[in-house]
PDB file of C-alpha atoms in Angstrom:
ATOM      1  CA  MET A   1       0.000   0.000   0.000  1.00 60.00           C
ATOM      2  CA  LEU A   2       2.918   2.374   0.582  1.00 69.00           C
ATOM      3  CA  ASN A   3       3.813   2.161  -3.100  1.00 79.00           C
ATOM      4  CA  HIS A   4       0.245   3.054  -4.124  1.00 89.00           C
ATOM      5  CA  TRP A   5      -0.518   6.622  -5.025  1.00 96.00           C
ATOM      6  CA  TYR A   6      -4.048   7.949  -5.398  1.00 97.00           C
ATOM      7  CA  LEU A   7      -5.290  10.648  -7.730  1.00 96.00           C
ATOM      8  CA  VAL A   8      -6.794  13.621  -5.900  1.00 97.00           C
ATOM      9  CA  TYR A   9      -9.215  15.962  -7.676  1.00 97.00           C
ATOM     10  CA  CYS A  10      -8.859  19.507  -6.315  1.00 97.00           C
ATOM     11  CA  LYS A  11     -10.937  22.650  -6.364  1.00 97.00           C
ATOM     12  CA  PRO A  12     -10.016  25.071  -9.176  1.00 95.00           C
ATOM     13  CA  ARG A  13      -6.535  26.563  -8.694  1.00 93.00           C
ATOM     14  CA  GLN A  14      -6.238  25.080  -5.189  1.00 96.00           C
ATOM     15  CA  GLU A  15      -3.775  22.283  -5.928  1.00 97.00           C
ATOM     16  CA  ALA A  16      -0.992  23.920  -3.878  1.00 96.00           C
ATOM     17  CA  LEU A  17      -3.315  24.576  -0.927  1.00 98.00           C
ATOM     18  CA  ALA A  18      -4.568  20.977  -0.983  1.00 98.00           C
ATOM     19  CA  ALA A  19      -0.970  19.691  -1.211  1.00 98.00           C
ATOM     20  CA  SER A  20       0.055  21.795   1.780  1.00 98.00           C
ATOM     21  CA  ARG A  21      -2.892  20.618   3.890  1.00 98.00           C
ATOM     22  CA  LEU A  22      -2.343  16.972   2.950  1.00 98.00           C
ATOM     23  CA  ARG A  23       1.365  17.210   3.862  1.00 98.00           C
ATOM     24  CA  ALA A  24       0.311  18.615   7.237  1.00 98.00           C
ATOM     25  CA  GLN A  25      -1.743  15.416   7.710  1.00 97.00           C
ATOM     26  CA  ASP A  26       1.412  13.363   6.982  1.00 97.00           C
ATOM     27  CA  TYR A  27       0.523  12.192   3.454  1.00 97.00           C
ATOM     28  CA  ARG A  28       3.195  11.933   0.783  1.00 97.00           C
ATOM     29  CA  ILE A  29       2.310  14.375  -1.994  1.00 98.00           C
ATOM     30  CA  TYR A  30       3.422  14.816  -5.563  1.00 97.00           C
ATOM     31  CA  LEU A  31       2.188  17.895  -7.405  1.00 97.00           C
ATOM     32  CA  PRO A  32       3.909  18.023 -10.804  1.00 95.00           C
ATOM     33  CA  ARG A  33       4.477  21.620 -11.871  1.00 93.00           C
ATOM     34  CA  LEU A  34       4.794  23.172 -15.304  1.00 87.00           C
ATOM     35  CA  LYS A  35       6.857  26.237 -16.133  1.00 81.00           C
ATOM     36  CA  ARG A  36       5.826  28.113 -19.264  1.00 72.00           C
ATOM     37  CA  ARG A  37       6.190  31.547 -20.800  1.00 66.00           C
ATOM     38  CA  VAL A  38       3.098  33.643 -21.426  1.00 63.00           C
ATOM     39  CA  ARG A  39       2.498  37.110 -22.768  1.00 62.00           C
ATOM     40  CA  ARG A  40       0.312  39.231 -20.514  1.00 68.00           C
ATOM     41  CA  ALA A  41      -0.268  42.940 -20.962  1.00 75.00           C
ATOM     42  CA  GLY A  42       2.513  43.078 -23.559  1.00 69.00           C
ATOM     43  CA  ARG A  43       5.117  41.517 -21.243  1.00 75.00           C
ATOM     44  CA  ILE A  44       6.504  38.000 -21.305  1.00 71.00           C
ATOM     45  CA  ARG A  45       6.305  36.318 -17.916  1.00 76.00           C
ATOM     46  CA  GLU A  46       7.241  32.868 -16.741  1.00 78.00           C
ATOM     47  CA  LEU A  47       4.349  31.132 -15.043  1.00 80.00           C
ATOM     48  CA  GLU A  48       4.408  28.096 -12.784  1.00 86.00           C
ATOM     49  CA  GLU A  49       1.217  26.036 -12.631  1.00 88.00           C
ATOM     50  CA  ALA A  50       0.009  22.475 -12.110  1.00 91.00           C
ATOM     51  CA  LEU A  51       1.015  20.122 -14.943  1.00 88.00           C
ATOM     52  CA  PHE A  52      -2.393  18.456 -14.557  1.00 90.00           C
ATOM     53  CA  PRO A  53      -4.785  21.268 -13.584  1.00 91.00           C
ATOM     54  CA  ARG A  54      -6.970  20.313 -10.589  1.00 94.00           C
ATOM     55  CA  TYR A  55      -5.081  17.062  -9.916  1.00 96.00           C
ATOM     56  CA  LEU A  56      -2.317  15.917  -7.578  1.00 97.00           C
ATOM     57  CA  PHE A  57      -1.076  12.570  -6.298  1.00 97.00           C
ATOM     58  CA  ALA A  58      -1.231  11.472  -2.648  1.00 97.00           C
ATOM     59  CA  ALA A  59       0.005   8.369  -0.848  1.00 97.00           C
ATOM     60  CA  PRO A  60      -0.192   7.199   2.769  1.00 96.00           C
ATOM     61  CA  SER A  61       3.086   7.607   4.619  1.00 95.00           C
ATOM     62  CA  HIS A  62       2.573   4.462   6.728  1.00 93.00           C
ATOM     63  CA  GLU A  63       0.605   1.198   6.461  1.00 92.00           C
ATOM     64  CA  ASP A  64      -2.116   2.145   8.967  1.00 93.00           C
ATOM     65  CA  GLN A  65      -2.936   5.531   7.412  1.00 95.00           C
ATOM     66  CA  SER A  66      -6.409   5.700   5.863  1.00 94.00           C
ATOM     67  CA  ILE A  67      -7.094   7.589   2.645  1.00 95.00           C
ATOM     68  CA  ALA A  68     -10.566   8.647   3.888  1.00 95.00           C
ATOM     69  CA  PRO A  69      -9.447  12.010   5.402  1.00 97.00           C
ATOM     70  CA  ILE A  70      -8.140  13.123   1.994  1.00 97.00           C
ATOM     71  CA  ARG A  71     -11.709  13.717   0.766  1.00 95.00           C
ATOM     72  CA  SER A  72     -12.477  16.296   3.464  1.00 96.00           C
ATOM     73  CA  THR A  73      -9.191  18.199   3.227  1.00 97.00           C
ATOM     74  CA  VAL A  74      -9.357  21.908   2.373  1.00 97.00           C
ATOM     75  CA  GLY A  75      -8.820  22.402  -1.363  1.00 97.00           C
ATOM     76  CA  VAL A  76      -9.829  18.835  -2.247  1.00 98.00           C
ATOM     77  CA  THR A  77     -13.022  18.035  -4.127  1.00 97.00           C
ATOM     78  CA  SER A  78     -12.706  14.235  -4.070  1.00 97.00           C
ATOM     79  CA  LEU A  79     -10.536  11.227  -4.671  1.00 97.00           C
ATOM     80  CA  VAL A  80     -10.831   9.879  -8.210  1.00 95.00           C
ATOM     81  CA  ARG A  81     -12.766   6.629  -8.179  1.00 94.00           C
ATOM     82  CA  PHE A  82     -14.531   4.225 -10.500  1.00 92.00           C
ATOM     83  CA  GLY A  83     -17.734   3.103  -8.823  1.00 93.00           C
ATOM     84  CA  GLU A  84     -16.694   2.083  -5.335  1.00 92.00           C
ATOM     85  CA  GLN A  85     -13.047   1.453  -6.282  1.00 93.00           C
ATOM     86  CA  TYR A  86     -10.246   3.952  -5.743  1.00 94.00           C
ATOM     87  CA  PRO A  87      -7.715   3.057  -8.435  1.00 92.00           C
ATOM     88  CA  TYR A  88      -4.114   3.549  -7.483  1.00 89.00           C
ATOM     89  CA  ILE A  89      -1.160   4.740  -9.475  1.00 91.00           C
ATOM     90  CA  ASP A  90       1.960   2.610  -9.203  1.00 89.00           C
ATOM     91  CA  ALA A  91       5.029   4.314  -7.719  1.00 91.00           C
ATOM     92  CA  GLY A  92       6.836   3.661 -11.031  1.00 89.00           C
ATOM     93  CA  ILE A  93       4.571   6.168 -12.808  1.00 90.00           C
ATOM     94  CA  ILE A  94       5.354   8.796 -10.177  1.00 93.00           C
ATOM     95  CA  SER A  95       9.080   8.058 -10.618  1.00 92.00           C
ATOM     96  CA  LEU A  96       8.752   8.475 -14.396  1.00 89.00           C
ATOM     97  CA  LEU A  97       7.055  11.856 -13.959  1.00 90.00           C
ATOM     98  CA  ARG A  98       9.691  12.983 -11.471  1.00 93.00           C
ATOM     99  CA  GLY A  99      12.408  11.855 -13.882  1.00 91.00           C
ATOM    100  CA  ARG A 100      11.067  14.222 -16.555  1.00 87.00           C
ATOM    101  CA  GLU A 101      11.389  17.278 -14.307  1.00 90.00           C
ATOM    102  CA  ASP A 102      14.098  19.848 -14.829  1.00 88.00           C
ATOM    103  CA  PRO A 103      16.598  19.128 -12.007  1.00 89.00           C
ATOM    104  CA  ALA A 104      17.272  22.839 -11.482  1.00 88.00           C
ATOM    105  CA  THR A 105      13.648  23.958 -11.066  1.00 88.00           C
ATOM    106  CA  GLY A 106      11.728  20.764 -10.295  1.00 89.00           C
ATOM    107  CA  CYS A 107       9.281  21.742 -13.053  1.00 90.00           C
ATOM    108  CA  HIS A 108       8.266  20.290 -16.386  1.00 84.00           C
ATOM    109  CA  HIS A 109       8.730  22.457 -19.489  1.00 76.00           C
ATOM    110  CA  LEU A 110       6.689  22.794 -22.641  1.00 66.00           C
ATOM    111  CA  PRO A 111       8.564  22.235 -25.900  1.00 63.00           C
ATOM    112  CA  ALA A 112      10.234  25.477 -27.014  1.00 60.00           C
ATOM    113  CA  ASP A 113       8.872  25.313 -30.559  1.00 69.00           C
ATOM    114  CA  LEU A 114       5.253  24.973 -29.467  1.00 76.00           C
ATOM    115  CA  PRO A 115       2.907  27.434 -31.208  1.00 83.00           C
ATOM    116  CA  GLN A 116       1.422  30.136 -29.011  1.00 79.00           C
ATOM    117  CA  PRO A 117      -2.338  30.289 -28.351  1.00 83.00           C
ATOM    118  CA  GLY A 118      -4.050  32.185 -31.175  1.00 86.00           C
ATOM    119  CA  GLN A 119      -1.316  31.400 -33.709  1.00 89.00           C
ATOM    120  CA  ARG A 120      -2.349  29.970 -37.095  1.00 90.00           C
ATOM    121  CA  VAL A 121      -1.292  26.384 -37.843  1.00 92.00           C
ATOM    122  CA  VAL A 122      -1.756  23.919 -40.685  1.00 91.00           C
ATOM    123  CA  ILE A 123      -2.331  20.167 -40.336  1.00 90.00           C
ATOM    124  CA  THR A 124       0.504  18.405 -42.174  1.00 89.00           C
ATOM    125  CA  GLN A 125      -0.689  14.785 -42.207  1.00 85.00           C
ATOM    126  CA  GLY A 126      -3.675  12.568 -41.603  1.00 82.00           C
ATOM    127  CA  PRO A 127      -7.262  12.847 -42.834  1.00 82.00           C
ATOM    128  CA  LEU A 128      -7.394  16.599 -42.113  1.00 84.00           C
ATOM    129  CA  GLU A 129      -4.117  17.337 -43.951  1.00 86.00           C
ATOM    130  CA  GLY A 130      -4.010  20.828 -45.422  1.00 88.00           C
ATOM    131  CA  LEU A 131      -6.673  22.336 -43.163  1.00 89.00           C
ATOM    132  CA  GLU A 132      -5.691  25.501 -41.340  1.00 90.00           C
ATOM    133  CA  GLY A 133      -6.698  26.301 -37.803  1.00 91.00           C
ATOM    134  CA  ILE A 134      -5.857  28.331 -34.735  1.00 92.00           C
ATOM    135  CA  PHE A 135      -3.676  26.795 -32.022  1.00 91.00           C
ATOM    136  CA  GLU A 136      -5.566  26.710 -28.736  1.00 89.00           C
ATOM    137  CA  THR A 137      -3.687  24.692 -26.104  1.00 84.00           C
ATOM    138  CA  LEU A 138      -1.587  21.638 -25.299  1.00 80.00           C
ATOM    139  CA  SER A 139      -3.506  18.451 -24.384  1.00 78.00           C
ATOM    140  CA  GLY A 140      -1.079  16.124 -22.646  1.00 69.00           C
ATOM    141  CA  GLU A 141       2.489  15.864 -23.889  1.00 64.00           C
ATOM    142  CA  THR A 142       1.863  14.845 -27.501  1.00 71.00           C
ATOM    143  CA  ARG A 143      -1.558  16.239 -28.451  1.00 80.00           C
ATOM    144  CA  VAL A 144      -2.922  19.752 -28.974  1.00 85.00           C
ATOM    145  CA  PHE A 145      -6.307  21.380 -29.390  1.00 88.00           C
ATOM    146  CA  ILE A 146      -6.797  23.569 -32.445  1.00 92.00           C
ATOM    147  CA  LEU A 147      -9.859  25.463 -33.659  1.00 91.00           C
ATOM    148  CA  LEU A 148     -10.919  24.627 -37.218  1.00 89.00           C
ATOM    149  CA  ASP A 149     -13.439  26.465 -39.379  1.00 81.00           C
ATOM    150  CA  TRP A 150     -15.652  23.509 -40.166  1.00 74.00           C
ATOM    151  CA  LEU A 151     -18.964  23.816 -42.015  1.00 68.00           C
ATOM    152  CA  GLY A 152     -19.311  27.491 -41.155  1.00 71.00           C
ATOM    153  CA  LYS A 153     -18.498  27.270 -37.443  1.00 80.00           C
ATOM    154  CA  GLN A 154     -15.425  26.895 -35.280  1.00 83.00           C
ATOM    155  CA  THR A 155     -14.863  23.314 -34.155  1.00 87.00           C
ATOM    156  CA  ARG A 156     -12.319  22.172 -31.583  1.00 88.00           C
ATOM    157  CA  ALA A 157     -10.099  19.308 -32.788  1.00 88.00           C
ATOM    158  CA  ARG A 158      -7.520  17.285 -30.876  1.00 88.00           C
ATOM    159  CA  ILE A 159      -4.477  16.620 -33.094  1.00 88.00           C
ATOM    160  CA  ASN A 160      -1.038  15.062 -32.594  1.00 84.00           C
ATOM    161  CA  LEU A 161       1.567  17.768 -31.969  1.00 83.00           C
ATOM    162  CA  GLU A 162       3.830  16.420 -34.728  1.00 80.00           C
ATOM    163  CA  ASP A 163       0.946  16.688 -37.234  1.00 86.00           C
ATOM    164  CA  ILE A 164       0.800  20.487 -37.155  1.00 88.00           C
ATOM    165  CA  ARG A 165       3.098  23.266 -38.337  1.00 87.00           C
ATOM    166  CA  ARG A 166       3.019  26.976 -37.615  1.00 88.00           C
ATOM    167  CA  ILE A 167       2.089  29.224 -40.486  1.00 87.00           C
ATOM    168  CA  ALA A 168       4.593  32.047 -40.895  1.00 70.00           C
TER     169      ALA A 168
END
């Protein structure tokens, strides 16, 4: 059980608060962070946010520790479950995520050549090849959401990152 991590669903933008409160209750916590550059009010700033918005990982620190108190912790909405089962994440997955962090900052980084939100892109392969759209956001590490003009309205499409190219 000590090698089992559970997925905690947090209230919006309260991942750090939930992590702090869970640590105070002696749970082991892993909150993967993402460092990215954004343009706000004409200035480029580096932002640090949750890699998985509204989620963090928690594990008991000893065999007798129950996971029940996690649900009522400040900042937590619930534990992720399927029916009555609380699935666990193997410690190996947590190790893999930690291994992808930048050792200097402890954060994950977006690829440097990633298009910026609002930038025009073209799909370079697959059934939608040649269609142009507007880059919206990253969806995981290898997929992105783009907005396509489809049948007279904007439609959100999830595409592989390597299947798009920025339009100059």
